PDB file of C-alpha atoms and ligand atoms in Angstrom:
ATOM      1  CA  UNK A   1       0.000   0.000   0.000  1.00  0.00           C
ATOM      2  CA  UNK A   2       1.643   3.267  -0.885  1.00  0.00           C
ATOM      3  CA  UNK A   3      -1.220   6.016  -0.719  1.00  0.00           C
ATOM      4  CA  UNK A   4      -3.318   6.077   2.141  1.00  0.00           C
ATOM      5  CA  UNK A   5      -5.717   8.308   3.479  1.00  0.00           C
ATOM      6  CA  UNK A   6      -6.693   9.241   6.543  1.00  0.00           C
ATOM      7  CA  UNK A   7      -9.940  10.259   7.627  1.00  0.00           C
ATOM      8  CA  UNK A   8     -11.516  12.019  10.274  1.00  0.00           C
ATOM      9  CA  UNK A   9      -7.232  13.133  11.078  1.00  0.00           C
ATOM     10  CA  UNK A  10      -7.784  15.972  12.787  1.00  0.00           C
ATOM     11  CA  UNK A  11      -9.599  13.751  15.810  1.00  0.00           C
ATOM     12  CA  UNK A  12      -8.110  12.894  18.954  1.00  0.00           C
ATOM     13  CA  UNK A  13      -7.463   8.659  17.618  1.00  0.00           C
ATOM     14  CA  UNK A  14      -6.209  10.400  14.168  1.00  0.00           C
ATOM     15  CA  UNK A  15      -4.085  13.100  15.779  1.00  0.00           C
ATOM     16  CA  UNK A  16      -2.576  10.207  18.089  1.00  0.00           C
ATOM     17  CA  UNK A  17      -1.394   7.866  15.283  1.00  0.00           C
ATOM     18  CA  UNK A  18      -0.551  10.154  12.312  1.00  0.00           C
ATOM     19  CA  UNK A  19       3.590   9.878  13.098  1.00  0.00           C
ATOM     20  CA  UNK A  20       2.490   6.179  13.440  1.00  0.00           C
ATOM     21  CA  UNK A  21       1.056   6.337  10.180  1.00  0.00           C
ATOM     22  CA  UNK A  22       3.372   8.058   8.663  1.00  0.00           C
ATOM     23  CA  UNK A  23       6.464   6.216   8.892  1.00  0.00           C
ATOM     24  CA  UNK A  24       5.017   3.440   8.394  1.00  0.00           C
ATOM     25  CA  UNK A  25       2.961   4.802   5.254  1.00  0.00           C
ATOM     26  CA  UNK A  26       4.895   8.150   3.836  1.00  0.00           C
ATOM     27  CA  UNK A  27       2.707   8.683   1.076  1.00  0.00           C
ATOM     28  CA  UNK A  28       0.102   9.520   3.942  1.00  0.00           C
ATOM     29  CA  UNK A  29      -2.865  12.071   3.210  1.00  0.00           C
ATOM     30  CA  UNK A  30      -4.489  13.423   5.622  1.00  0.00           C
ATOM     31  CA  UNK A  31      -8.358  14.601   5.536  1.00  0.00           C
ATOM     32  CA  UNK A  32     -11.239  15.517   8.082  1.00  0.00           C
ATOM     33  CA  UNK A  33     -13.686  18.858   8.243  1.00  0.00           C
ATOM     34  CA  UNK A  34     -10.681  21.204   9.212  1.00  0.00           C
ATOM     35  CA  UNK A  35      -7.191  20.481   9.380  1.00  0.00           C
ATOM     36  CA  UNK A  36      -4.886  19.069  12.739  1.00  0.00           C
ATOM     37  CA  UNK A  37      -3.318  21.567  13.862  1.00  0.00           C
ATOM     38  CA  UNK A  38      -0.254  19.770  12.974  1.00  0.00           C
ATOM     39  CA  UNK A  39      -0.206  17.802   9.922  1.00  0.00           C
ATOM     40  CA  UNK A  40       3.521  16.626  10.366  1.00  0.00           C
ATOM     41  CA  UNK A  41       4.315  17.896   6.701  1.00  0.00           C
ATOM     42  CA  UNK A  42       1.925  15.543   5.304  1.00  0.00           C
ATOM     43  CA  UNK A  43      -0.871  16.437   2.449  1.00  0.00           C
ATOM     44  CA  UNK A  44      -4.142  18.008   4.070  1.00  0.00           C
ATOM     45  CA  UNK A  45      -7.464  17.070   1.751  1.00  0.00           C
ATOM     46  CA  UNK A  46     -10.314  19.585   3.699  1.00  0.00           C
ATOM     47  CA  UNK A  47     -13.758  17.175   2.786  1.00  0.00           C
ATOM     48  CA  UNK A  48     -17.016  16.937   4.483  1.00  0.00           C
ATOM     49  CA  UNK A  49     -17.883  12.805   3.848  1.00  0.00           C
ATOM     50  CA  UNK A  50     -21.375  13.923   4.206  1.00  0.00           C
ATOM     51  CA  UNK A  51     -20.734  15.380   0.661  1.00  0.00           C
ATOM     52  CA  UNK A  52     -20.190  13.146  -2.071  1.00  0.00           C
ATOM     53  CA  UNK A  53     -17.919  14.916  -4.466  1.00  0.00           C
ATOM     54  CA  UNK A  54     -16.202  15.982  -1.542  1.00  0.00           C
ATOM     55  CA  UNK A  55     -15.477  12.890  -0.918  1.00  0.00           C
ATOM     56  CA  UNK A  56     -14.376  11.486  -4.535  1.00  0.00           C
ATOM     57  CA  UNK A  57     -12.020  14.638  -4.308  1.00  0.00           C
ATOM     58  CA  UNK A  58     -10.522  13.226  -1.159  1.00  0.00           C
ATOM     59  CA  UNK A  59      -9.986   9.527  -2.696  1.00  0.00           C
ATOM     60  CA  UNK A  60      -8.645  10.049  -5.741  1.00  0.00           C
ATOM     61  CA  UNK A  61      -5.649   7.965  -6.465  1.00  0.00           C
ATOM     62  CA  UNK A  62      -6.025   6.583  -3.406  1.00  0.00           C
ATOM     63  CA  UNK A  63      -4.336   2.638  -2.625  1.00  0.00           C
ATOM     64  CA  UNK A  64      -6.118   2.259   1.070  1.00  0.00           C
ATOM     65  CA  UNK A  65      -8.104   4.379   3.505  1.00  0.00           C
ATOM     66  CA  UNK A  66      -7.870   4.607   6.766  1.00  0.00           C
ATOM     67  CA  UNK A  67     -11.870   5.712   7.935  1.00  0.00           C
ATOM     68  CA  UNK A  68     -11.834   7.260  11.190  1.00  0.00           C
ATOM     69  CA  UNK A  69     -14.300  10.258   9.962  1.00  0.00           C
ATOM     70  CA  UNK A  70     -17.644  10.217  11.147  1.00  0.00           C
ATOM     71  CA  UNK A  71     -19.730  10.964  14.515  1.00  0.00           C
ATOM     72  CA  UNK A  72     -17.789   9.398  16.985  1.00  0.00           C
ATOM     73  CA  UNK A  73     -20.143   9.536  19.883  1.00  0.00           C
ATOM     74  CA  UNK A  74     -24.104   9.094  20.835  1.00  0.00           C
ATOM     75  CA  UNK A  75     -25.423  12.019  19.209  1.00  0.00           C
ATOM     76  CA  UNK A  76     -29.039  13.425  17.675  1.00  0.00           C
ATOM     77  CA  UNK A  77     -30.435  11.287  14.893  1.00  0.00           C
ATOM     78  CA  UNK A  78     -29.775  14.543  12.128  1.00  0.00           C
ATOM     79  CA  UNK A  79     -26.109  14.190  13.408  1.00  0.00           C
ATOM     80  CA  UNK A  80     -25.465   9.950  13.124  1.00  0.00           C
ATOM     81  CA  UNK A  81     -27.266  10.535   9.684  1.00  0.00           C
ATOM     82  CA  UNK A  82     -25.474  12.700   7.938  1.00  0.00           C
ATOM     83  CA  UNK A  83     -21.703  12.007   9.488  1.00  0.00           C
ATOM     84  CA  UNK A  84     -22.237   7.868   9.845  1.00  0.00           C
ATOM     85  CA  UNK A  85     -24.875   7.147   7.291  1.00  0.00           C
ATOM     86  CA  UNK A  86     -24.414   8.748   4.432  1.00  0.00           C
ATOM     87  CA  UNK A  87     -21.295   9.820   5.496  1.00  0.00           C
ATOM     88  CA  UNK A  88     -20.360   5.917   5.399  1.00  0.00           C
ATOM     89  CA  UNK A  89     -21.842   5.300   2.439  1.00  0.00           C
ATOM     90  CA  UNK A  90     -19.974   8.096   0.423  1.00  0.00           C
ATOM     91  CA  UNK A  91     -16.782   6.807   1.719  1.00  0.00           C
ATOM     92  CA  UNK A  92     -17.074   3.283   0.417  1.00  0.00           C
ATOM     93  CA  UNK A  93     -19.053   4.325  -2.877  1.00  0.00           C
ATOM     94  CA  UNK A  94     -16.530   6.842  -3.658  1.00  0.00           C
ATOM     95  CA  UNK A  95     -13.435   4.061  -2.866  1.00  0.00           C
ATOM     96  CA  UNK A  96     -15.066   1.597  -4.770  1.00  0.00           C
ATOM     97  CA  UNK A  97     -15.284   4.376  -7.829  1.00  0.00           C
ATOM     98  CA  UNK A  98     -11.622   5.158  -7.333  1.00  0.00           C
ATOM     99  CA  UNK A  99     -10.791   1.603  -7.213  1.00  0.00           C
ATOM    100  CA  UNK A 100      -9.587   1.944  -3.360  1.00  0.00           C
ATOM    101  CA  UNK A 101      -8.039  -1.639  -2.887  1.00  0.00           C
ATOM    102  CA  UNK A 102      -8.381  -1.445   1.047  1.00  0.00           C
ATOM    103  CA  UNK A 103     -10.411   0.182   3.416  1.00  0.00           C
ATOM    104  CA  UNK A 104      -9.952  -0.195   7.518  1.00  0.00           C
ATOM    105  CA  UNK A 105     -13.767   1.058   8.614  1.00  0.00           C
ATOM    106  CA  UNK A 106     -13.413   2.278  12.387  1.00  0.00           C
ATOM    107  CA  UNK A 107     -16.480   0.418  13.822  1.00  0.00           C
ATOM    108  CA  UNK A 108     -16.733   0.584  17.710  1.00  0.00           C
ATOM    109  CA  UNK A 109     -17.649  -1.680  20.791  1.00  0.00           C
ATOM    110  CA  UNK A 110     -21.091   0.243  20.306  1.00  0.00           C
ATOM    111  CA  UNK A 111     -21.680  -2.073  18.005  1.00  0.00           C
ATOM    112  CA  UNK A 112     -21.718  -4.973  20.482  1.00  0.00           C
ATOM    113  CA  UNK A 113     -22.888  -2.345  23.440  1.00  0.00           C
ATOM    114  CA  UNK A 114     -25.915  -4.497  24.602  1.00  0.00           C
ATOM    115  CA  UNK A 115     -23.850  -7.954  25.662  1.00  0.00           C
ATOM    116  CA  UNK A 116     -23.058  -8.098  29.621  1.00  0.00           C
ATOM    117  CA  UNK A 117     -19.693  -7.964  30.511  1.00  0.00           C
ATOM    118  CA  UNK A 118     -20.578 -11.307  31.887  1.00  0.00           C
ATOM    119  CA  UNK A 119     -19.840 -12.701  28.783  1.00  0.00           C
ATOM    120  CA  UNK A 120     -16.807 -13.372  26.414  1.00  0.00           C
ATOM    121  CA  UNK A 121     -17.917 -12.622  22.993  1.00  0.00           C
ATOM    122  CA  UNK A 122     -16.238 -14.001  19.439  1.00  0.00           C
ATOM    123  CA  UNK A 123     -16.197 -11.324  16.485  1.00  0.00           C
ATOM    124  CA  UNK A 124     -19.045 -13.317  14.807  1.00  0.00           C
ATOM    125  CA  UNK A 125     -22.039 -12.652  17.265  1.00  0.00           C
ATOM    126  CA  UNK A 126     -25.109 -11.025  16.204  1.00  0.00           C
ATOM    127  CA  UNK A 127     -24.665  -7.539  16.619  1.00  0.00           C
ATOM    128  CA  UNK A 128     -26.519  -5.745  19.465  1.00  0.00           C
ATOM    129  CA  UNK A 129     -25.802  -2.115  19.648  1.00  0.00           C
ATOM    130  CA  UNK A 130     -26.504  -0.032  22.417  1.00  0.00           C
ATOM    131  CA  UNK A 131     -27.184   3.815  20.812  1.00  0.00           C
ATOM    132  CA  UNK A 132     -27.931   5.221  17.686  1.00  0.00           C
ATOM    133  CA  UNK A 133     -24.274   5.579  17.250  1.00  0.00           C
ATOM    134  CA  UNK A 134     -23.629   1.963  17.405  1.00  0.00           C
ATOM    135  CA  UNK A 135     -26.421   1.529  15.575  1.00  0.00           C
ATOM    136  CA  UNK A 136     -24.750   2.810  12.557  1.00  0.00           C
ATOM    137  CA  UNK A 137     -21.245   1.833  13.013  1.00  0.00           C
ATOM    138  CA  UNK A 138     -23.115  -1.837  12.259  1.00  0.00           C
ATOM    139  CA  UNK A 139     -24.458  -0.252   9.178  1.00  0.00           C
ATOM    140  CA  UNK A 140     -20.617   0.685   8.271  1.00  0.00           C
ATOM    141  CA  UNK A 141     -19.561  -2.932   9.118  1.00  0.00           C
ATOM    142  CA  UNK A 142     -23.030  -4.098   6.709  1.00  0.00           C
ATOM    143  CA  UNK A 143     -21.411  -1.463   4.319  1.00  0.00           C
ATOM    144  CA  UNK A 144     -17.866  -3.126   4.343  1.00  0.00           C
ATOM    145  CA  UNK A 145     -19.293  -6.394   3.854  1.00  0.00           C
ATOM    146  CA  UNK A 146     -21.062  -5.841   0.878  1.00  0.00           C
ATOM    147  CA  UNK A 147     -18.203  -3.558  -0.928  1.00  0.00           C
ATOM    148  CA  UNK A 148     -15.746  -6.631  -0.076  1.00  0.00           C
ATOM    149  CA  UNK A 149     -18.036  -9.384  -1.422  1.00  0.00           C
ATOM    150  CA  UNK A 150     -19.616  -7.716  -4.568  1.00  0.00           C
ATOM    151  CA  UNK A 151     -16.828  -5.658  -5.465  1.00  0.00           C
ATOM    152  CA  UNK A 152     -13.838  -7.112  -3.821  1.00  0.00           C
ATOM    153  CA  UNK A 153     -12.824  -4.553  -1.316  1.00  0.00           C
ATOM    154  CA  UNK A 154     -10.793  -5.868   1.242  1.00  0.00           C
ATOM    155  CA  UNK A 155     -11.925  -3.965   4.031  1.00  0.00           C
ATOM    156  CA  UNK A 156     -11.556  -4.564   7.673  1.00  0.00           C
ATOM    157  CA  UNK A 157     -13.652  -3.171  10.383  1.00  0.00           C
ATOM    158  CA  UNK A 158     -12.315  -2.807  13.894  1.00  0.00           C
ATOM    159  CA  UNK A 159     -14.700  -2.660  16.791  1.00  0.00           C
ATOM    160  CA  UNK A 160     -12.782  -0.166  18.631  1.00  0.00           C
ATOM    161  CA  UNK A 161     -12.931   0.293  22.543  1.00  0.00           C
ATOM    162  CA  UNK A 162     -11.276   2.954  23.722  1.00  0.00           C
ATOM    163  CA  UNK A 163      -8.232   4.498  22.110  1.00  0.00           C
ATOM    164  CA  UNK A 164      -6.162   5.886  25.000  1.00  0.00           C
ATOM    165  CA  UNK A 165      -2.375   5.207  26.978  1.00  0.00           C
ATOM    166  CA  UNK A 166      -4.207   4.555  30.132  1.00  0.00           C
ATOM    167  CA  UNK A 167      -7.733   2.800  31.139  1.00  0.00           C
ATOM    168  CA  UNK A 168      -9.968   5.431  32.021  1.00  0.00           C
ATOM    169  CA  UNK A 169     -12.236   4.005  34.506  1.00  0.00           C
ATOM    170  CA  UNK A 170     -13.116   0.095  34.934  1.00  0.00           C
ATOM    171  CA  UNK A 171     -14.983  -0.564  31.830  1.00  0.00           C
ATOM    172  CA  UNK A 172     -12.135   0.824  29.667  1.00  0.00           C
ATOM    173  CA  UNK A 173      -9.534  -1.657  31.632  1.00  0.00           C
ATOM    174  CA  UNK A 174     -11.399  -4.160  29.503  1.00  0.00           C
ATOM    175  CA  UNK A 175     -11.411  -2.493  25.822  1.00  0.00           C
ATOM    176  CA  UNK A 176      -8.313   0.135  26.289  1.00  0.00           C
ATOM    177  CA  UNK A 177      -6.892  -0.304  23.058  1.00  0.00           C
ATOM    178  CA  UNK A 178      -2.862   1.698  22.769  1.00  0.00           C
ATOM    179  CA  UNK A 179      -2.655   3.577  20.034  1.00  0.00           C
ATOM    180  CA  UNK A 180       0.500   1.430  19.078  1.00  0.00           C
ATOM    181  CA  UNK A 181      -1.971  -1.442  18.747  1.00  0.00           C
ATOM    182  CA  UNK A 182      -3.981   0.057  16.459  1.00  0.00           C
ATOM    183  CA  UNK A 183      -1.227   1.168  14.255  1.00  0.00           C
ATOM    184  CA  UNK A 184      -0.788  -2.617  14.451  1.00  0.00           C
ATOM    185  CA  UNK A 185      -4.318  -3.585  13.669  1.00  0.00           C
ATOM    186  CA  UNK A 186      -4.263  -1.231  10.684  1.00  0.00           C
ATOM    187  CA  UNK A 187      -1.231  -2.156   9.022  1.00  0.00           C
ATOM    188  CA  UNK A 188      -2.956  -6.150   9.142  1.00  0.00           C
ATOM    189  CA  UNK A 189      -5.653  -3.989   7.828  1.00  0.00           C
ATOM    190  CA  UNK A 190      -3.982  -2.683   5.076  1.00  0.00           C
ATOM    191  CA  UNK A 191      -1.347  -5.536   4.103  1.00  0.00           C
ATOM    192  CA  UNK A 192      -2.027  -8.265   5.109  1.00  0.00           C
ATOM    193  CA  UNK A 193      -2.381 -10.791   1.631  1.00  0.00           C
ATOM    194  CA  UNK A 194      -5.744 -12.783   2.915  1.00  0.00           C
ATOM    195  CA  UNK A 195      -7.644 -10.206   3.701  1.00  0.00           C
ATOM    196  CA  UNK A 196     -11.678 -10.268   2.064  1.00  0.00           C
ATOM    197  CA  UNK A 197     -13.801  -8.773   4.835  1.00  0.00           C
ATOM    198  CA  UNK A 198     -12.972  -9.036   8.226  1.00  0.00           C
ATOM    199  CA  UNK A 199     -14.539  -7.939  11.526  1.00  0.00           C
ATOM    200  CA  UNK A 200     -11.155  -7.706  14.461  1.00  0.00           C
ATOM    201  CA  UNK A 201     -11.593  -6.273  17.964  1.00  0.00           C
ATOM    202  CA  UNK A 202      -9.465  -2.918  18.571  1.00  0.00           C
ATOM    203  CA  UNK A 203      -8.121  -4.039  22.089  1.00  0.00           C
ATOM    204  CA  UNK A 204      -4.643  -4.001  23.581  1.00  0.00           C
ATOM    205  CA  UNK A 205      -3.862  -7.861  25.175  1.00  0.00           C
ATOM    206  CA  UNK A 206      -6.241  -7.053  28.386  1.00  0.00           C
ATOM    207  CA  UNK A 207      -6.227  -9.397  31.270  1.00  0.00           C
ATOM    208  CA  UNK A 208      -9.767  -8.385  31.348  1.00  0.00           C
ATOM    209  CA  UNK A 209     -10.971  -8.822  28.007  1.00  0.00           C
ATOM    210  CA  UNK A 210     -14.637  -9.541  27.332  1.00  0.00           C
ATOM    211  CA  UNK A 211     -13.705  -9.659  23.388  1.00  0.00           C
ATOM    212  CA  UNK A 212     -12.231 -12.877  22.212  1.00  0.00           C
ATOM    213  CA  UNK A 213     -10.168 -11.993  19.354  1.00  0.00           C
ATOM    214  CA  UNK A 214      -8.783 -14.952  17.995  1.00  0.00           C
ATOM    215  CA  UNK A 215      -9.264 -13.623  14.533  1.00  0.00           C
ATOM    216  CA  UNK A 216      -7.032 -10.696  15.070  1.00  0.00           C
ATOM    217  CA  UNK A 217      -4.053 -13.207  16.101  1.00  0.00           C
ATOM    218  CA  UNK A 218      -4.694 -15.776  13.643  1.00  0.00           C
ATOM    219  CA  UNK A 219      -3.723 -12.659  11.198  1.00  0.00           C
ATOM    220  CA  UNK A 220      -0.784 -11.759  13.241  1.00  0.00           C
ATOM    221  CA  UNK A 221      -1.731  -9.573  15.892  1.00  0.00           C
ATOM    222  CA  UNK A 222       0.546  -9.279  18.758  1.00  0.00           C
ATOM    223  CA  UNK A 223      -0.602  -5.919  20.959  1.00  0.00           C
ATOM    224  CA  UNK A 224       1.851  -5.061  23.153  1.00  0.00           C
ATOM    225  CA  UNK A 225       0.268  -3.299  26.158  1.00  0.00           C
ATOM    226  CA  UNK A 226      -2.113  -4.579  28.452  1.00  0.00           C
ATOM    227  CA  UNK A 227      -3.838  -2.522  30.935  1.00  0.00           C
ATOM    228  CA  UNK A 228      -3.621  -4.397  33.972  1.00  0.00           C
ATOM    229  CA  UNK A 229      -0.508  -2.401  34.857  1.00  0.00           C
ATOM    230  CA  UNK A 230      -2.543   0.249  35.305  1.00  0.00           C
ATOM    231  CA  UNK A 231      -5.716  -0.768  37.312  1.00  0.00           C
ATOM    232  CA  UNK A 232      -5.148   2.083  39.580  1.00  0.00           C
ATOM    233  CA  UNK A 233      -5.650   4.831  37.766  1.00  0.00           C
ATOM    234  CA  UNK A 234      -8.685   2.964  35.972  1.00  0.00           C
ATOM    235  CA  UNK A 235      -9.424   2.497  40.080  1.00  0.00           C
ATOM    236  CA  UNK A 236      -9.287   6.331  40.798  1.00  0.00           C
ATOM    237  CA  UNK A 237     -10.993   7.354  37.736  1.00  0.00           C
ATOM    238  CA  UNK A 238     -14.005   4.813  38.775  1.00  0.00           C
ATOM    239  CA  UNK A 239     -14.494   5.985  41.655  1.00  0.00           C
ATOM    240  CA  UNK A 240     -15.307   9.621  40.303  1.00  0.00           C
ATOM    241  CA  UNK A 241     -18.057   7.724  38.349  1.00  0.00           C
ATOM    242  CA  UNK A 242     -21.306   7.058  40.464  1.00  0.00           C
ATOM    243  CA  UNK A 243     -22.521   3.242  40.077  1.00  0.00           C
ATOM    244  CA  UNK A 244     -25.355   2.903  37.984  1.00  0.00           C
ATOM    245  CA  UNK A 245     -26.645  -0.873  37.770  1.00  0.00           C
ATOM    246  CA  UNK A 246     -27.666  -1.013  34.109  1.00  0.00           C
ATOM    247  CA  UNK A 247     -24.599   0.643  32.791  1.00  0.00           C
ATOM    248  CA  UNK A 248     -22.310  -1.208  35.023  1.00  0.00           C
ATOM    249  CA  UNK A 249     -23.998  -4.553  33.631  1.00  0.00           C
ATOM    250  CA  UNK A 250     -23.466  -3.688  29.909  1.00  0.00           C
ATOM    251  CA  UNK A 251     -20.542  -3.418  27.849  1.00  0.00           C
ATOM    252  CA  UNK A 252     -21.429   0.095  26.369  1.00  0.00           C
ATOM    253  CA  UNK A 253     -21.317   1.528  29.523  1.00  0.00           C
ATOM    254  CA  UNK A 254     -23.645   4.579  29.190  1.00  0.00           C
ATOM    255  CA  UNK A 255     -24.029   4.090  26.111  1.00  0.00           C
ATOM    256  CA  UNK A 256     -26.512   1.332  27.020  1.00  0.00           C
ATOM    257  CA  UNK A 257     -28.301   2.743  29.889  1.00  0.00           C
ATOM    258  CA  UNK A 258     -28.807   6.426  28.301  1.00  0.00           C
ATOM    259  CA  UNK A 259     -32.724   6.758  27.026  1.00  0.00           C
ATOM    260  CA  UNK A 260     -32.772   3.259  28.468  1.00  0.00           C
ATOM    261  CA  UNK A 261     -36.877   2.549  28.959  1.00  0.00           C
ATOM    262  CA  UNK A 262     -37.025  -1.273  28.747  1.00  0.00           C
ATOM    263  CA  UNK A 263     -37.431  -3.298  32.317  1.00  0.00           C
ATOM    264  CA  UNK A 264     -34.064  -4.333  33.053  1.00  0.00           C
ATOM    265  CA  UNK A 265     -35.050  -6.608  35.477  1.00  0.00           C
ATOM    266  CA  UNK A 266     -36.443  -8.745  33.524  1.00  0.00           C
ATOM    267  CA  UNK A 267     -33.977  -8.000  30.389  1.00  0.00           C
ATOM    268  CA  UNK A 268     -30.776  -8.389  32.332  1.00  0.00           C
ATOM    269  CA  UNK A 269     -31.620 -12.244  32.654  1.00  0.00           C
ATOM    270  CA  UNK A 270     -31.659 -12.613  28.859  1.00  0.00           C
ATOM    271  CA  UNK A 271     -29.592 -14.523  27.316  1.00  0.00           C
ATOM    272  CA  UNK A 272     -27.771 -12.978  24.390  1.00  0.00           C
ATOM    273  CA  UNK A 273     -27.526 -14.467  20.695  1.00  0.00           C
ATOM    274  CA  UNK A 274     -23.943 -15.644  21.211  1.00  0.00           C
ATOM    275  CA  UNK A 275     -22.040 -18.293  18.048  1.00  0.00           C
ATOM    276  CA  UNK A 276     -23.285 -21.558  18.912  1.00  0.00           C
TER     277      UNK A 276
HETATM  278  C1  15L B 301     -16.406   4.968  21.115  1.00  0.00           C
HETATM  279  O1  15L B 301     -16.836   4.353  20.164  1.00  0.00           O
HETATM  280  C2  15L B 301     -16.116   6.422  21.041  1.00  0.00           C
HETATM  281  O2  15L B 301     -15.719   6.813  19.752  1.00  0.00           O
HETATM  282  C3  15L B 301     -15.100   6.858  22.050  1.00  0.00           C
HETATM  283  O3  15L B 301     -15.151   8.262  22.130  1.00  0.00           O
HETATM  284  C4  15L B 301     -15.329   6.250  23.420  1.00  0.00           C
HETATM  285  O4  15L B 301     -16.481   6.794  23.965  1.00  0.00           O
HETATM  286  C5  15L B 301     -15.404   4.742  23.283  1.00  0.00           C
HETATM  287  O5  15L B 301     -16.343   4.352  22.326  1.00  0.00           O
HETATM  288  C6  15L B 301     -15.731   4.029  24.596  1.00  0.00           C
HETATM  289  O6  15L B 301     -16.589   3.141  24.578  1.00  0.00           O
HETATM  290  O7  15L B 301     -15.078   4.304  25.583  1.00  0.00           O
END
């Protein structure tokens, strides 16, 4: 891969891994709505994904992309619409019109938000997403599929936790994912010879994983960082948080329990569509 562009740069995950990026990848471009304050010398393509020629403008003579761009929280319908939704959809039409060979599609543990951290879950489970936001990074992963299988895309979506050098609170000891590891996940992403379509969890090597990504290692994936070495600050930062039973149950955190109005009583004893 020798031209890749990122999207949504400008963000706090693509402002993290751009040096990353960019030795690994020096024919880099950068895009998103305005431009990082520092784009480390690298091309700057201003493009709003919501707009379509935009978009084609941004992927032109593009090898892989790199899809960070979007909504990246729970947000108002109008706003997952336009950014995630069509904003996904313009991305992938407008790769598959440039003949983009590879795409990595930044999906998110939203996705999966509604499974109990009870339970170890495989990369093949029925999706259960816990916001409108999750909600359509499963449309992105639908998207992926389809643009690998009909028009051989590779693309690989990673259900992201949370991108970050230290676990925020308790839920993120369990999906931290170090930027380093991502840059990892990526580059299997973006070279690796097998890959067709591909769903990977973006986690570091957690002791307390509730992901089970096999996949990822059968492809080569070796993170490096694990956040058990850091389950005090996770510790302090919990204990700003005030407990809140159906958030604490869920893997989306609050994600899940914001706008909740089902009876959780009764729903918490559910058992989830897990792989046979
Ligand atoms: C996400 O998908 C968000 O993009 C990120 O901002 C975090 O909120 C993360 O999930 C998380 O679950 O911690």
């Amino acid at each position: 891969m020798k031209k890749i562009l990122l999207t949504g740069a400008a963000g706090d995950v693509g402002r993290r891994i751009t040096p990353m990026l960019k030795a690994a990848y020096p024919g880099l471009v950068l895009s998103d709505l305005k431009a990082p304050a520092d784009t480390h010398g690298l091309k700057f393509v201003k493009a709003d994904i919501a707009n379509f020629a935009e978009t084609a403008a941004a992927v032109a003579g593009i090898d892989g992309i790199v899809h960070l761009g979007g909504y990246s929280v729970e947000g108002p319908w109008e706003s997952i619409l336009n950014a995630n939704i069509v904003g996904c959809y313009n991305l992938f039409e407008a790769a598959r019109a440039a003949g983009v060979k590879r795409v990595i599609f930044a999906s998110s543990n939203h996705a999966v938000g509604f499974y109990p951290r009870s339970t170890t879950i495989p990369h093949d489970v029925t999706v259960l997403p816990d916001s409108r936001y999750g909600v359509s990074k499963a449309f992105g992963e639908a998207l992926g599929a389809m643009y690998a299988m009909k028009h051989g895309m590779g693309v690989t979506c990673l259900r992201i936790g949370n991108v970050n050098e230290t676990p925020l609170d308790m839920r993120r000891m369990a999906i931290m994912l170090h930027p380093e590891d991502l840059v990892q996940l990526i580059r299997i992403g973006l070279d690796h010879p097998d890959i067709v379509f591909e769903v990977l969890y973006g986690a570091s090597a957690n002791t307390r994983a509730w992901w089970d990504n096999s996949r990822a290692k059968a492809l080569g994936y070796r993170p490096k960082h694990d956040s058990e070495g850091q389950l005090a600050a996770a510790k302090t930062g919990q204990a700003a948080i005030p407990a809140e039973p159906i958030g604490d149950f869920y893997q989306g955190g609050t994600f899940a329990s914001a706008e909740y109005t089902a009876n959780f009583a009764v729903l918490k004893g559910w058992k989830a569509p897990l792989r046979p």
